[in-house]
Coordinates of C-alpha atoms in Angstrom, one line a residue:
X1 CA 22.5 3.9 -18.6
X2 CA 21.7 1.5 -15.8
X3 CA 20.7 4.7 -13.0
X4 CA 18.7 6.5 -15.8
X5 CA 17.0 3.2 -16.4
X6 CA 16.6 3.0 -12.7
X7 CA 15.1 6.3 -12.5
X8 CA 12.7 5.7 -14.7
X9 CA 11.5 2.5 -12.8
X10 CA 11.1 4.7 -9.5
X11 CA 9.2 6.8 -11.5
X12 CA 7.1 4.6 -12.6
X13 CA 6.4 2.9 -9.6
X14 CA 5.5 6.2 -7.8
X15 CA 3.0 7.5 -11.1
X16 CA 1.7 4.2 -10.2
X17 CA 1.5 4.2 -7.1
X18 CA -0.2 7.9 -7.1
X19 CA -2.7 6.4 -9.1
X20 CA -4.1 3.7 -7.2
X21 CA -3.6 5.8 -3.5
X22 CA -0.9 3.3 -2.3
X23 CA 2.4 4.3 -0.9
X24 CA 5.3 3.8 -3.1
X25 CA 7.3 2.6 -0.2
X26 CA 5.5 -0.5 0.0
X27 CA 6.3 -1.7 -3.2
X28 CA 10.1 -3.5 -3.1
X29 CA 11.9 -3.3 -6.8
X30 CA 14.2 -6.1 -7.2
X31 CA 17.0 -5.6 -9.5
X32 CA 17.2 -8.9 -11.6
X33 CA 21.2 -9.4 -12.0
X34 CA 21.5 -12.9 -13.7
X35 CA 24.1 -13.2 -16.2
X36 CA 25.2 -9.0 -15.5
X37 CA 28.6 -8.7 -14.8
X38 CA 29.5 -7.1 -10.9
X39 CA 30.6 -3.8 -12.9
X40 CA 26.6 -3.4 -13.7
X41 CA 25.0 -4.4 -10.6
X42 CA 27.6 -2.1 -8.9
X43 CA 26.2 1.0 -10.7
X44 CA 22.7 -0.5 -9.8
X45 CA 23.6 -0.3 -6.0
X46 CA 25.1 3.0 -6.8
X47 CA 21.6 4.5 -8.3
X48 CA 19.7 3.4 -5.0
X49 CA 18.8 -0.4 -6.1
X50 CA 19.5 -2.6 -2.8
X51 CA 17.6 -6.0 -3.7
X52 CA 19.1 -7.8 -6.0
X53 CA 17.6 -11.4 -7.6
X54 CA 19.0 -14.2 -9.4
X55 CA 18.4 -17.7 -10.1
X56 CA 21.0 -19.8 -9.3
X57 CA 22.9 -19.3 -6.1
X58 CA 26.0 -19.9 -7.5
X59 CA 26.1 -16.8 -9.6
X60 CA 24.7 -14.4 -6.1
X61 CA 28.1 -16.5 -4.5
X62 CA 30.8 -14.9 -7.7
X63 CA 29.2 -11.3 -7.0
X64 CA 28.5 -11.0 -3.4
X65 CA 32.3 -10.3 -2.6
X66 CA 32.5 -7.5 -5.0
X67 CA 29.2 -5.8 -3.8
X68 CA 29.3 -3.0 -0.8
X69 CA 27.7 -4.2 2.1
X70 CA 23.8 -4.1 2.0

């Protein structure tokens, strides 16, 4: 569910993007992973998602061991 959500983001952006004449790759999407488990932001970084945010530093400190290299 989280990659065809994903997908549909990208999508978005680029419709978007083809709209207004701007080049999709200047827009950054940033996964929001507060309170997700690792298990969900790893199938994020599997679908393409490479910036992740979250609001206390703490929480980025649990995950960032579990995550692939970015």
């Amino acid at each position: 569910m989280v990659a065809e959500n994903l997908a549909q983001v990208q999508k978005n952006i680029e419709e978007s993007c083809g709209n207004v004449n701007r080049d999709p790759g200047e827009v950054t999407l940033i996964a929001v992973s507060k309170t997700k488990p690792v298990e969900m932001l790893r199938e994020a970084y599997d679908a393409g998602a490479r910036v992740f945010g979250e609001n206390k530093v703490q929480e980025i400190v649990d995950k960032y061991d579990h995550m692939p290299l970015m």
